mmCIF file of C-alpha atoms and ligand atoms in Angstrom:
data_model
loop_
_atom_site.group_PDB
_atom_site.id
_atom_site.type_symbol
_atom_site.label_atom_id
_atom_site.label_comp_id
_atom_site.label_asym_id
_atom_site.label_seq_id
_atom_site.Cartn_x
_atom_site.Cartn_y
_atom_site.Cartn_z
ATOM 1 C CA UNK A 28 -20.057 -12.226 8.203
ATOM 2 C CA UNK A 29 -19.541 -8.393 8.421
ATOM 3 C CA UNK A 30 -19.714 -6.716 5.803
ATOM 4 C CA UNK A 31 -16.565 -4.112 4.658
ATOM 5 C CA UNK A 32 -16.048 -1.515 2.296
ATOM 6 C CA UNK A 33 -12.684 -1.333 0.236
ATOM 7 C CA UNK A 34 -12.131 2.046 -0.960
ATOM 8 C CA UNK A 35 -9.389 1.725 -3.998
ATOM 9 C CA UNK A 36 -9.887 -1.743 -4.076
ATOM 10 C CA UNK A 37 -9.295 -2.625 -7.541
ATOM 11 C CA UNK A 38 -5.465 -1.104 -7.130
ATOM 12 C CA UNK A 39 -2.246 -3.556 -6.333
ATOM 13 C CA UNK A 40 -2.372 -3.609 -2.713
ATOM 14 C CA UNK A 41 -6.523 -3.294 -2.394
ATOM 15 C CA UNK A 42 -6.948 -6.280 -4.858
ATOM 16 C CA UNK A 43 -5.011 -8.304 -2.895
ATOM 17 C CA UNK A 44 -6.735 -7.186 0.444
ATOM 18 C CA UNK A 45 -10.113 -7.927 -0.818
ATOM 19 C CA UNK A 46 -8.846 -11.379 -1.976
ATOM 20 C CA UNK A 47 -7.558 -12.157 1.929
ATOM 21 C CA UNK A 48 -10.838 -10.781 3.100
ATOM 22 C CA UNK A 49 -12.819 -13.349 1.288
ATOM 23 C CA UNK A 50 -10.288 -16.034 2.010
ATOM 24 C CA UNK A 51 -11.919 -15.164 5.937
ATOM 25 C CA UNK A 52 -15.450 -14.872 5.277
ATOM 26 C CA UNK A 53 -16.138 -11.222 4.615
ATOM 27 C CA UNK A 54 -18.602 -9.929 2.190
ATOM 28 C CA UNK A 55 -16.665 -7.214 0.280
ATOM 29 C CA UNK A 56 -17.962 -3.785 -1.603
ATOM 30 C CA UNK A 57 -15.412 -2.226 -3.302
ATOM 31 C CA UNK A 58 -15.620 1.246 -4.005
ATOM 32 C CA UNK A 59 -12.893 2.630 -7.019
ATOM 33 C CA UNK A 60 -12.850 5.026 -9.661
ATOM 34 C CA UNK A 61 -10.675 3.422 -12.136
ATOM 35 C CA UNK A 62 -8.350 6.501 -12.481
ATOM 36 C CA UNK A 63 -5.057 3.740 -11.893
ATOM 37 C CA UNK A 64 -7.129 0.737 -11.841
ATOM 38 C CA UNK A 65 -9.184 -1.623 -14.375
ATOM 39 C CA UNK A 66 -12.511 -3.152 -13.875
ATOM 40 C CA UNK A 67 -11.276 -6.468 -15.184
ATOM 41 C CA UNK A 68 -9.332 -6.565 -11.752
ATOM 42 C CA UNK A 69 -12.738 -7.794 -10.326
ATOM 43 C CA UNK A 70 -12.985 -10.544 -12.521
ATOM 44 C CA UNK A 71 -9.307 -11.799 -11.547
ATOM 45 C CA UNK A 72 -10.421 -11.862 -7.975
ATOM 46 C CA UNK A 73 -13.414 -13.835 -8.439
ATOM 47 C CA UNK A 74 -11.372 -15.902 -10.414
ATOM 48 C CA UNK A 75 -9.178 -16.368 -6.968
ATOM 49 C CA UNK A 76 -11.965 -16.905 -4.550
ATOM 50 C CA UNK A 77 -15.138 -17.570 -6.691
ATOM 51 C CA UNK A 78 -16.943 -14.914 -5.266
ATOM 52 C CA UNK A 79 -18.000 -11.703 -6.646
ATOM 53 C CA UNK A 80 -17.091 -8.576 -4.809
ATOM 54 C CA UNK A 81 -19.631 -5.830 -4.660
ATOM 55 C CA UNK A 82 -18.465 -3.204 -7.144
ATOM 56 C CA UNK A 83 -19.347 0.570 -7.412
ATOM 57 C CA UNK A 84 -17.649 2.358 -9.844
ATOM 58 C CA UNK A 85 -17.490 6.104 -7.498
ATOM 59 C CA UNK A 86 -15.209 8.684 -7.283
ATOM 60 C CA UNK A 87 -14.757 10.055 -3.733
ATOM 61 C CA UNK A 88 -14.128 13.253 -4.484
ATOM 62 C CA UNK A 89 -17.843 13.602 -5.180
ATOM 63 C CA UNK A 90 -19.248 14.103 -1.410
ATOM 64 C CA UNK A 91 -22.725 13.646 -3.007
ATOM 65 C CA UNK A 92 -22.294 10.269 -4.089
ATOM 66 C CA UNK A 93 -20.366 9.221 -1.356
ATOM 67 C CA UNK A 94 -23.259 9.834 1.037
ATOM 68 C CA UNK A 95 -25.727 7.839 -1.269
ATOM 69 C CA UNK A 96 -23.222 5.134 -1.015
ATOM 70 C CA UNK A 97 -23.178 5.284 2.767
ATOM 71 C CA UNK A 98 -27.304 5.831 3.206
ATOM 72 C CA UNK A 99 -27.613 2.735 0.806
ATOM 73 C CA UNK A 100 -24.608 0.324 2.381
ATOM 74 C CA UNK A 101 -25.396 1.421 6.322
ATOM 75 C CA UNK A 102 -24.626 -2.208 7.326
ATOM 76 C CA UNK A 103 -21.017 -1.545 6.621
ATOM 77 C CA UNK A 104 -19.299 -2.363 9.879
ATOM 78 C CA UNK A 105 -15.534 -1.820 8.630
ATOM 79 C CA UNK A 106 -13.914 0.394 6.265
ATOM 80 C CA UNK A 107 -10.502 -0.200 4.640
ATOM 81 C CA UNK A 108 -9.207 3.069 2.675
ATOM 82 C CA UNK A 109 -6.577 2.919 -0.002
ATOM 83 C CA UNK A 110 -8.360 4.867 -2.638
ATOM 84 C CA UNK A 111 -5.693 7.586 -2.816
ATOM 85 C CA UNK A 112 -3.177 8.774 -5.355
ATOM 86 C CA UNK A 113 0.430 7.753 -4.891
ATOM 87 C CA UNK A 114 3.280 8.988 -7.263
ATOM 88 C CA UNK A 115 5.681 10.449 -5.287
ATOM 89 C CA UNK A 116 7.118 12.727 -8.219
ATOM 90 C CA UNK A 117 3.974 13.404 -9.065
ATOM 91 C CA UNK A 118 2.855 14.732 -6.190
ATOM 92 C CA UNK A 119 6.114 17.304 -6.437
ATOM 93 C CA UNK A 120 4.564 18.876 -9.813
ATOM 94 C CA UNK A 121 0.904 18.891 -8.861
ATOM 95 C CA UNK A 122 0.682 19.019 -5.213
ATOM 96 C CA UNK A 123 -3.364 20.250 -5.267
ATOM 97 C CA UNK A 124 -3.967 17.271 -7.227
ATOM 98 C CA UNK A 125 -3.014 15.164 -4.408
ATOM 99 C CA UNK A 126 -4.351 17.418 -1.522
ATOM 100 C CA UNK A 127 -7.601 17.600 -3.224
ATOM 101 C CA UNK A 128 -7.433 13.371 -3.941
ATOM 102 C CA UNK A 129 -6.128 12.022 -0.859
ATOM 103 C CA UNK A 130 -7.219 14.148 1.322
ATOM 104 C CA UNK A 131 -10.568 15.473 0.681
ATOM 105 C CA UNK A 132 -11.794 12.091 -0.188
ATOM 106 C CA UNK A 133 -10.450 11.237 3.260
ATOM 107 C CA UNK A 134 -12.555 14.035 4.898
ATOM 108 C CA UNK A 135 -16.054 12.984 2.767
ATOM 109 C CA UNK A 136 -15.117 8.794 3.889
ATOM 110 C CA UNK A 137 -14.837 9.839 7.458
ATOM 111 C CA UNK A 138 -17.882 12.277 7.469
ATOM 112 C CA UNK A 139 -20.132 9.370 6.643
ATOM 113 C CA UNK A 140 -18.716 6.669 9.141
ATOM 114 C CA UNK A 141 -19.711 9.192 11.655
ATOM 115 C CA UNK A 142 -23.550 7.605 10.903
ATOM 116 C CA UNK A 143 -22.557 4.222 10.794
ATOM 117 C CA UNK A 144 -23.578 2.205 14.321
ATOM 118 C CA UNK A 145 -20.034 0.632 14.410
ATOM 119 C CA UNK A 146 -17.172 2.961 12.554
ATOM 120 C CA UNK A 147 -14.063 0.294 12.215
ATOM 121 C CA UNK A 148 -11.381 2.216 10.051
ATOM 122 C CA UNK A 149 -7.943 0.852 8.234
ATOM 123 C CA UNK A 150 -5.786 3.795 6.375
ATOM 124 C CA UNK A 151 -3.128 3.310 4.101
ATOM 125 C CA UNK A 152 -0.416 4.794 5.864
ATOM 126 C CA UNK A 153 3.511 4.705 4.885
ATOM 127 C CA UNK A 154 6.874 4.747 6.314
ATOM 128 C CA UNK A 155 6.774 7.816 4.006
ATOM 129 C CA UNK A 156 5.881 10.203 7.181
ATOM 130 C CA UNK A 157 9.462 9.122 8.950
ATOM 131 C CA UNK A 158 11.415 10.966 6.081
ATOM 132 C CA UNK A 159 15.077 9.936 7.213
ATOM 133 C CA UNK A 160 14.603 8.109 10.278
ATOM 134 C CA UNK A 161 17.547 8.452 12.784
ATOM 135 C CA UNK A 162 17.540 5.565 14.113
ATOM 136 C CA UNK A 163 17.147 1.433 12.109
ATOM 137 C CA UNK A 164 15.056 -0.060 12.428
ATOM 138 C CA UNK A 165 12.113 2.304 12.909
ATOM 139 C CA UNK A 166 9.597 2.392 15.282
ATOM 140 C CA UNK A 167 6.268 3.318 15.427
ATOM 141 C CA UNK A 168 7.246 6.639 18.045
ATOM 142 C CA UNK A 169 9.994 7.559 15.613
ATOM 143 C CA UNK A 170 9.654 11.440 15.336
ATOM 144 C CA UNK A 171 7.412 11.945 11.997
ATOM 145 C CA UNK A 172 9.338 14.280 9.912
ATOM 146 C CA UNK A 173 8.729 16.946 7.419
ATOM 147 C CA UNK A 174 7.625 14.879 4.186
ATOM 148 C CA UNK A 175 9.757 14.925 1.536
ATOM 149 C CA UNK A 176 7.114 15.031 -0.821
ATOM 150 C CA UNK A 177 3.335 16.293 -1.373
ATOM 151 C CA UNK A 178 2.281 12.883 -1.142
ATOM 152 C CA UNK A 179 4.105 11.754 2.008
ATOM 153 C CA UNK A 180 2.576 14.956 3.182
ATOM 154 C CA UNK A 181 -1.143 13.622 2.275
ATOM 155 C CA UNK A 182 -0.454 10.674 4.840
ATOM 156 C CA UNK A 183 0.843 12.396 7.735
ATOM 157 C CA UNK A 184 -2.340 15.052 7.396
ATOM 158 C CA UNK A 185 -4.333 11.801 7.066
ATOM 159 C CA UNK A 186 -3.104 10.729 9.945
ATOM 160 C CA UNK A 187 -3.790 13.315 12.218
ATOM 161 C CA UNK A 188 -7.212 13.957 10.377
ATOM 162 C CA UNK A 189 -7.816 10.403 11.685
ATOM 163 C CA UNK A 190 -6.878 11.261 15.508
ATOM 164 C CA UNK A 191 -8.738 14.414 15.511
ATOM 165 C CA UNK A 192 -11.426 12.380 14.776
ATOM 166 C CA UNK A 193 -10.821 9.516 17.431
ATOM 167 C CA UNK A 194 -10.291 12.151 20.034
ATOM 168 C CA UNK A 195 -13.840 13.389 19.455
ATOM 169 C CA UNK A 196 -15.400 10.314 19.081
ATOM 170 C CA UNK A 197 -14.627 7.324 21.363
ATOM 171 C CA UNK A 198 -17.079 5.114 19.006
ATOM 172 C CA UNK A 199 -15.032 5.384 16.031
ATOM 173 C CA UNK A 200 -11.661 3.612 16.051
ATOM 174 C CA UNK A 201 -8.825 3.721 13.745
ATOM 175 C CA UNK A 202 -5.948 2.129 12.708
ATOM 176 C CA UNK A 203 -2.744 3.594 10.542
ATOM 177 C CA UNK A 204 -0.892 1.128 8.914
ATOM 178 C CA UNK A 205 2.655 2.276 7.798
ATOM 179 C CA UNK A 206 3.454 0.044 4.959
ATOM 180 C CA UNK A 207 7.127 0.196 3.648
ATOM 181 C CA UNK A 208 7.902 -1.127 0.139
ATOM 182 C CA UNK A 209 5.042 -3.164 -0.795
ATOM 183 C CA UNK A 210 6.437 -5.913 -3.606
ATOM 184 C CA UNK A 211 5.417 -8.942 -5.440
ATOM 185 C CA UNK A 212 2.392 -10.470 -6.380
ATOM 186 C CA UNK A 213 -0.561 -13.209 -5.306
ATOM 187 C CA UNK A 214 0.418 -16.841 -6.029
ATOM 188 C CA UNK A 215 -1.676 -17.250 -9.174
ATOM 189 C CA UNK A 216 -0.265 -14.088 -11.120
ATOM 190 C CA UNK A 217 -4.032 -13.817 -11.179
ATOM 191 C CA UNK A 218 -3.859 -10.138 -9.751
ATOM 192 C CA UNK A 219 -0.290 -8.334 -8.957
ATOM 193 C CA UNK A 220 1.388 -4.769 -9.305
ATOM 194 C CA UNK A 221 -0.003 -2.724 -13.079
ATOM 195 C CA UNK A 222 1.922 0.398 -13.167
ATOM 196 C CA UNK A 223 0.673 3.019 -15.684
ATOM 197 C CA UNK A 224 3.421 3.918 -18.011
ATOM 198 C CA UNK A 225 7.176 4.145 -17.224
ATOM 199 C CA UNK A 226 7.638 2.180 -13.512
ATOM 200 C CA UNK A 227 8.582 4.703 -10.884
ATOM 201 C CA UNK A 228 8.933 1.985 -8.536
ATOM 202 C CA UNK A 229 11.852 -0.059 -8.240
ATOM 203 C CA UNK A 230 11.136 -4.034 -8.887
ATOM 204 C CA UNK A 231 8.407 -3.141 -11.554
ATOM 205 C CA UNK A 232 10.928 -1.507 -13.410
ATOM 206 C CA UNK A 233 13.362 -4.678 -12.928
ATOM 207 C CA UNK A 234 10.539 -6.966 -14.054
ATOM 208 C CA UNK A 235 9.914 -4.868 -16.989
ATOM 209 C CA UNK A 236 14.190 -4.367 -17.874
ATOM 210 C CA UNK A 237 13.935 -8.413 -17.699
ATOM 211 C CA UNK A 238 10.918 -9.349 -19.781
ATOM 212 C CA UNK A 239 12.751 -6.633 -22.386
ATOM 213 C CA UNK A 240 9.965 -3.885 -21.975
ATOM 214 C CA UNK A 241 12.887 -1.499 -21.150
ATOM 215 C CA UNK A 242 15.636 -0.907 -21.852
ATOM 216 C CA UNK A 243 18.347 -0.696 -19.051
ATOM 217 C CA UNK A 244 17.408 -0.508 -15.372
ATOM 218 C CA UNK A 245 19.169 2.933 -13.736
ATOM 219 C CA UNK A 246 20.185 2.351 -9.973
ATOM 220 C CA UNK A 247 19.885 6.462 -8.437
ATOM 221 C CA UNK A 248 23.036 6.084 -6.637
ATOM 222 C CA UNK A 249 25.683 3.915 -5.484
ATOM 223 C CA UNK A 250 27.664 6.773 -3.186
ATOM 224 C CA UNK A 251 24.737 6.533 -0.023
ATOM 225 C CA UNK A 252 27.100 5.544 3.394
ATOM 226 C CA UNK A 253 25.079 1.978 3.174
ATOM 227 C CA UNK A 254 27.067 -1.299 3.241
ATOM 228 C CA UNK A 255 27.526 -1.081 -1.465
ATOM 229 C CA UNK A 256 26.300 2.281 -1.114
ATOM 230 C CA UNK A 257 23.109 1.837 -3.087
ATOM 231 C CA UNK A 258 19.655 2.384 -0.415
ATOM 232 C CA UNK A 259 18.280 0.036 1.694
ATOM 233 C CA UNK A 260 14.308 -0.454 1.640
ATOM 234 C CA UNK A 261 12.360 -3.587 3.540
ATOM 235 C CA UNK A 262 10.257 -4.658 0.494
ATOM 236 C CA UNK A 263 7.634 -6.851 1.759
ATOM 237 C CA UNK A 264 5.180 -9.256 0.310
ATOM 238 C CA UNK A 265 1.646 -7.737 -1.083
ATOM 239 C CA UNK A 266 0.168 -10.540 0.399
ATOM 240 C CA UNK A 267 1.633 -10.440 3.756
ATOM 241 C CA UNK A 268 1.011 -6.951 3.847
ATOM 242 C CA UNK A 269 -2.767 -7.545 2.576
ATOM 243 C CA UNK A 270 -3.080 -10.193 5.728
ATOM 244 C CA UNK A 271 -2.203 -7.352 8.040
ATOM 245 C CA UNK A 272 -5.123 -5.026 6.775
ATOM 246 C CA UNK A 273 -7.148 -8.552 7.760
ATOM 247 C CA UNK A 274 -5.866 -8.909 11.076
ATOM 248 C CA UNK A 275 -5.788 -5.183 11.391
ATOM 249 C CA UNK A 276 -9.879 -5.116 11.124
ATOM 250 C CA UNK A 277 -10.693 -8.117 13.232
ATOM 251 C CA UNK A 278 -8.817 -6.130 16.354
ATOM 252 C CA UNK A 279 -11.228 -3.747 15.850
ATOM 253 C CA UNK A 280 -14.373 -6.094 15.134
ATOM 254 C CA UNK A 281 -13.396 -8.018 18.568
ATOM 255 C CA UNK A 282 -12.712 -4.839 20.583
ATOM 256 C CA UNK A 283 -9.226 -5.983 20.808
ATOM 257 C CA UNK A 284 -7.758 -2.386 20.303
ATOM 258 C CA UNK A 285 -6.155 -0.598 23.638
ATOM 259 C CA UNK A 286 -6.726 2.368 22.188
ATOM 260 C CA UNK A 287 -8.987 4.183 19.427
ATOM 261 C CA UNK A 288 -6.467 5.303 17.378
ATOM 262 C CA UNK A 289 -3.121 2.883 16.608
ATOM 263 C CA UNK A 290 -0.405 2.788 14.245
ATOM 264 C CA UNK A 291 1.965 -0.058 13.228
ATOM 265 C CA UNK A 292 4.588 -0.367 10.902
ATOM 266 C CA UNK A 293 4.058 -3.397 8.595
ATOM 267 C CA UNK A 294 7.402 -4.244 6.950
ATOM 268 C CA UNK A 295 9.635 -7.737 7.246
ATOM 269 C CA UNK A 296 12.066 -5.916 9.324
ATOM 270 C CA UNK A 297 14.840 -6.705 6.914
ATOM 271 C CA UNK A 298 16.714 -3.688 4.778
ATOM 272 C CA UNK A 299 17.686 -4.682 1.746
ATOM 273 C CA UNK A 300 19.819 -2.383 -0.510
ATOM 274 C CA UNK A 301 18.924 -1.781 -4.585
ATOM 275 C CA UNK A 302 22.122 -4.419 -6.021
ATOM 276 C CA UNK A 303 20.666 -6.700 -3.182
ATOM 277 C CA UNK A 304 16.982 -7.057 -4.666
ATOM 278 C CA UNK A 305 19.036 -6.953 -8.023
ATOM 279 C CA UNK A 306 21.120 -9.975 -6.844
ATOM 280 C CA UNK A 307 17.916 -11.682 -5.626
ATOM 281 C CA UNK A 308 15.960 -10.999 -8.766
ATOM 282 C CA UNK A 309 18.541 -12.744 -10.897
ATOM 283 C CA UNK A 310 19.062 -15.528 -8.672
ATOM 284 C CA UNK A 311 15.570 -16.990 -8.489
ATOM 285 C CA UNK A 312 14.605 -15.803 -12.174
ATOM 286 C CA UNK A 313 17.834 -17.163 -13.841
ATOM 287 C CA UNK A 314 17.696 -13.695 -15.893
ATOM 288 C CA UNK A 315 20.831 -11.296 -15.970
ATOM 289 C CA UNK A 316 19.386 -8.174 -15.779
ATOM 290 C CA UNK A 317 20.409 -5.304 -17.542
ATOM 291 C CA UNK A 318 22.044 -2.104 -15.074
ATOM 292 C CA UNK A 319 24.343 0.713 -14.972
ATOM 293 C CA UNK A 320 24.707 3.103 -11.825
ATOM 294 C CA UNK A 321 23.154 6.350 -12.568
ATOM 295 C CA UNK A 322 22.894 9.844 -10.581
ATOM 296 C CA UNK A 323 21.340 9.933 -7.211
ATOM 297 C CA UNK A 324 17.246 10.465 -7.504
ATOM 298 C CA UNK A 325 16.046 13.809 -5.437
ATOM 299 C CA UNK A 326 13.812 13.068 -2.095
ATOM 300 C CA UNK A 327 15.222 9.094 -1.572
ATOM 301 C CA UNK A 328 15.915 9.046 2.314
ATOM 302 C CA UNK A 329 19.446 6.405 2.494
ATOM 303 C CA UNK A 330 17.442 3.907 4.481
ATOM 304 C CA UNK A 331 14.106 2.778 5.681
ATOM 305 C CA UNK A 332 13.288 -0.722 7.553
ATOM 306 C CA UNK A 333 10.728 -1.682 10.307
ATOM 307 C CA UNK A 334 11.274 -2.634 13.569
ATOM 308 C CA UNK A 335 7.963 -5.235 13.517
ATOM 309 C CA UNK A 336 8.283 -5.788 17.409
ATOM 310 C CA UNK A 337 4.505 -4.074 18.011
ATOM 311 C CA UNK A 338 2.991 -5.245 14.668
ATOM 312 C CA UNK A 339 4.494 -8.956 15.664
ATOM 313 C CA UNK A 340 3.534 -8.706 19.553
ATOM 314 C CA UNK A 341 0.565 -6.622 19.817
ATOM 315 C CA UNK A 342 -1.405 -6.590 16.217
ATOM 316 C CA UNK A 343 -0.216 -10.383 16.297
ATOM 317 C CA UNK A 344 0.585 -10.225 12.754
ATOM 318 C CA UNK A 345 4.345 -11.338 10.713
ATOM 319 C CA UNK A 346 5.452 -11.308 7.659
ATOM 320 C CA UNK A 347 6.153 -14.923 6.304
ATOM 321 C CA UNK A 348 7.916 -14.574 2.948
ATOM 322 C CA UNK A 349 11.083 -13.938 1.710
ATOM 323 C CA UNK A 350 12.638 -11.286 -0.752
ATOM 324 C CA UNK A 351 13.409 -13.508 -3.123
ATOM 325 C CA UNK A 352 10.058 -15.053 -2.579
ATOM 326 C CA UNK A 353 8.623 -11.513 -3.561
ATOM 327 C CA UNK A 354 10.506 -11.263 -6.287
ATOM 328 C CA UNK A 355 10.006 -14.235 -8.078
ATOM 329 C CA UNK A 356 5.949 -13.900 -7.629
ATOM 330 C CA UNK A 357 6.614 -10.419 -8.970
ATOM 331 C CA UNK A 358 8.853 -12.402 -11.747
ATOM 332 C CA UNK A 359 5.675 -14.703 -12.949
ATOM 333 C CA UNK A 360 3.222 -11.940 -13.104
ATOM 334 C CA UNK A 361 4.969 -10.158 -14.974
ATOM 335 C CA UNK A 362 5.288 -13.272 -17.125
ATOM 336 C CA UNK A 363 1.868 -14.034 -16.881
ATOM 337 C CA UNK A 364 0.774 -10.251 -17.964
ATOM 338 C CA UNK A 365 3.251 -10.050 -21.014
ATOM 339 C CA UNK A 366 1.572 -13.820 -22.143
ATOM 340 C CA UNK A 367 -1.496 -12.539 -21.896
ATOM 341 C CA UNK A 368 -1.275 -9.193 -23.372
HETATM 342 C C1 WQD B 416 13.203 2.034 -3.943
HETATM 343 C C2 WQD B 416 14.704 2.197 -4.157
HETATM 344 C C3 WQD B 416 15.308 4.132 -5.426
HETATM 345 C C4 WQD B 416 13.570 2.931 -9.220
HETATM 346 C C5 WQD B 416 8.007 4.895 -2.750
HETATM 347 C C6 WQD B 416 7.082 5.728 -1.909
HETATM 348 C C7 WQD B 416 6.399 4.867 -0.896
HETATM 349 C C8 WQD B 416 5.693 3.770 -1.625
HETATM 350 C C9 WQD B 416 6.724 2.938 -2.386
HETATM 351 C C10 WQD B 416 3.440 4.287 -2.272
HETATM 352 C C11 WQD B 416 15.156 3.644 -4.002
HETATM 353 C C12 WQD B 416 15.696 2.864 -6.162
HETATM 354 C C13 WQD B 416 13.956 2.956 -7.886
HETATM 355 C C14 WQD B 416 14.555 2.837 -10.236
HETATM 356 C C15 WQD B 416 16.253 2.781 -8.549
HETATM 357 N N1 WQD B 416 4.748 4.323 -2.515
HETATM 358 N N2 WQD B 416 15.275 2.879 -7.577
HETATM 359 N N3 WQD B 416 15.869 2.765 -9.858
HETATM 360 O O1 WQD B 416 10.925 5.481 -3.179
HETATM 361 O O2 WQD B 416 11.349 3.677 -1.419
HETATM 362 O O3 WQD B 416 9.024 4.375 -1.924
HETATM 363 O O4 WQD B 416 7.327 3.820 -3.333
HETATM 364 O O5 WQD B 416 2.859 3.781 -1.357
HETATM 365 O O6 WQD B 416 5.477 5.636 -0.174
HETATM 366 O O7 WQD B 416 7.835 6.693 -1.210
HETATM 367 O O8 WQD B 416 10.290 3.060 -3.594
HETATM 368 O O9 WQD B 416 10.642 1.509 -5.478
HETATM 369 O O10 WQD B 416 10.609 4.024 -5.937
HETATM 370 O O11 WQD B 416 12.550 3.020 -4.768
HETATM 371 O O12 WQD B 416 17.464 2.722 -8.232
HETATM 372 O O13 WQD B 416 14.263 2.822 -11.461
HETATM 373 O O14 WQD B 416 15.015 1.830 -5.506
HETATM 374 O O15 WQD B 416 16.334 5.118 -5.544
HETATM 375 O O16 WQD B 416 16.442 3.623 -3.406
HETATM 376 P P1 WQD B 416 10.506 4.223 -2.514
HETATM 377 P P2 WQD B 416 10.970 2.899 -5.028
#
């Protein structure tokens, strides 16, 4: 089976990529530099699937090493690229930081796929590049909008880094995938979402208020025009959205791509506002969680949710779970992790 490289692959959405991949038969290398990641991530995944990923402990932002990588693994026949720095506040206070890690790495990845006999690409794309999106839900030929943030700036450059690439070389063919708010965990708690430090992210931070790591969850906001005035996201299962990096890959091992360079936004097509995911959260963990509305948080666009028409119809790909699905995985790993720790 072909072989694929995982770039970032021992992070929350990577792990549970590289898990699907070996569910279908791939032989994975992962490629990761540990900087928000642990090695015993690998272990947990060959705990999953009984079989060993390929590991290299590499940081991308040394062009050097990246070649050896690519002169000694030039069988590699798909690439899937997460490894990439992702705090979006962050990225406001140290914006070279993040042009120098997600984008440079980006440039040294693509340089050496340009050797490889069959270049099959996946970025980690985000509904990020949409900013406030005029129109729910959003499509994939919603205008892209000035990002908000350093970060959300690092994926639209990506993306046309990508295309400039395509356009010049019909053998190489990409594929963006615009995640929204990835959520949750896999099945076994085995592997799930590790934040470093205080949670910027929202359910993280609910898990963490429940299992009486913190304090008191703060909602930014409950004056946005939305139906309780709190935002609306469309938080989707890490393992649904891990399947579509999957299915994403064999339409480019089979040819089945119309074009060299697509995009598709991978989200449930459901918004769901902050005291919704808090309603959900207490309803299928039993816990009452612990909230008061605080001020508004700078660069949060009102809404965001997918339209999943293309991603359903062409990439052939849905989400199957639930919210409160997501959020009771997310629930019993962070169980599992507080047990264990
Ligand atoms: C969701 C909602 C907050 C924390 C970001 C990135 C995106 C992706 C996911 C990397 C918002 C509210 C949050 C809290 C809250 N990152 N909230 N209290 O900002 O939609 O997306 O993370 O891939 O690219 O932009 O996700 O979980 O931070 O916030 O009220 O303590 O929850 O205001 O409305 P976001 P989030």
């Amino acid at each position: 089976m072909a072989k694929i490289l995982v770039t970032g692959g021992l992070g929350f959405i990577g792990s549970h990529t590289v898990v699907e991949l070996q569910n279908e038969g791939f032989e994975v290398v992962i490629i990761d530099n540990l900087s928000n990641s642990s090695e015993d991530v690998l272990d947990r995944i060959t705990s999953i699937t009984g079989i060993k990923p390929l590991f290299e402990k590499l940081d991308l932002k040394e062009k050097s090493k990246v070649q050896s990588f690519f002169e000694k693994h030039s069988d590699i026949q798909g690439v899937i690229h997460f490894a990439a720095s992702k705090a979006v506040g962050e990225s406001v206070e140290n914006p070279l930081l993040y042009y120098e890690n997600n984008i440079n790495t980006l440039v040294y990845v693509l340089q050496e796929m340009q050797q490889l006999e069959t270049a099959n690409f996946i970025f980690s794309s985000s509904c990020t590049v949409y900013g406030q999106a005029d129109v729910m839900p959003i499509t994939e030929d919603a205008p892209v909008k000035k990002a908000e943030s350093p970060y959300g700036n690092t994926k639209q450059i990506g993306e046309e880094i990508i295309q400039d690439v395509c356009n010049i070389n019909s053998d190489f063919n990409g594929i963006a995938l615009r995640y929204f708010n990835p959520i949750g965990a896999h099945e076994g708690a085995k592997i799930g979402e590790l934040p470093i430090g205080v949670p910027q992210n929202l359910v993280p931070f609910i898990t963490q208020t429940a299992i009486g790591l913190r304090e008191q969850l703060s909602v930014f906001g409950d004056d946005y025009p939305t139906h309780d005035g709190t935002c609306i996201r469309d938080y989707i299962h890490v393992v649904d959205l891990a399947k579509a990096h999957v299915v994403a890959l064999q339409r480019l091992l089979v040819k089945k791509n119309t074009s060299n360079y697509e995009t598709f936004n991978i989200g449930t097509g459901k918004g769901s506002s902050v005291l919704d995911v808090i309603k959900s959260f207490q309803k299928v963990s039993g816990q009452k969680l612990n909230y008061k509305i605080a001020d508004r948080r700078a660069g949060d666009v009102i809404e965001a949710y997918a339209n999943t028409e293309k991603a359903n119809n062409i990439l052939g790909w849905k989400s199957q779970s639930s919210l409160d699905d997501a959020l009771a995985s997310a629930w019993k790993w962070e169980q599992n992790i507080r047990k264990n720790s």
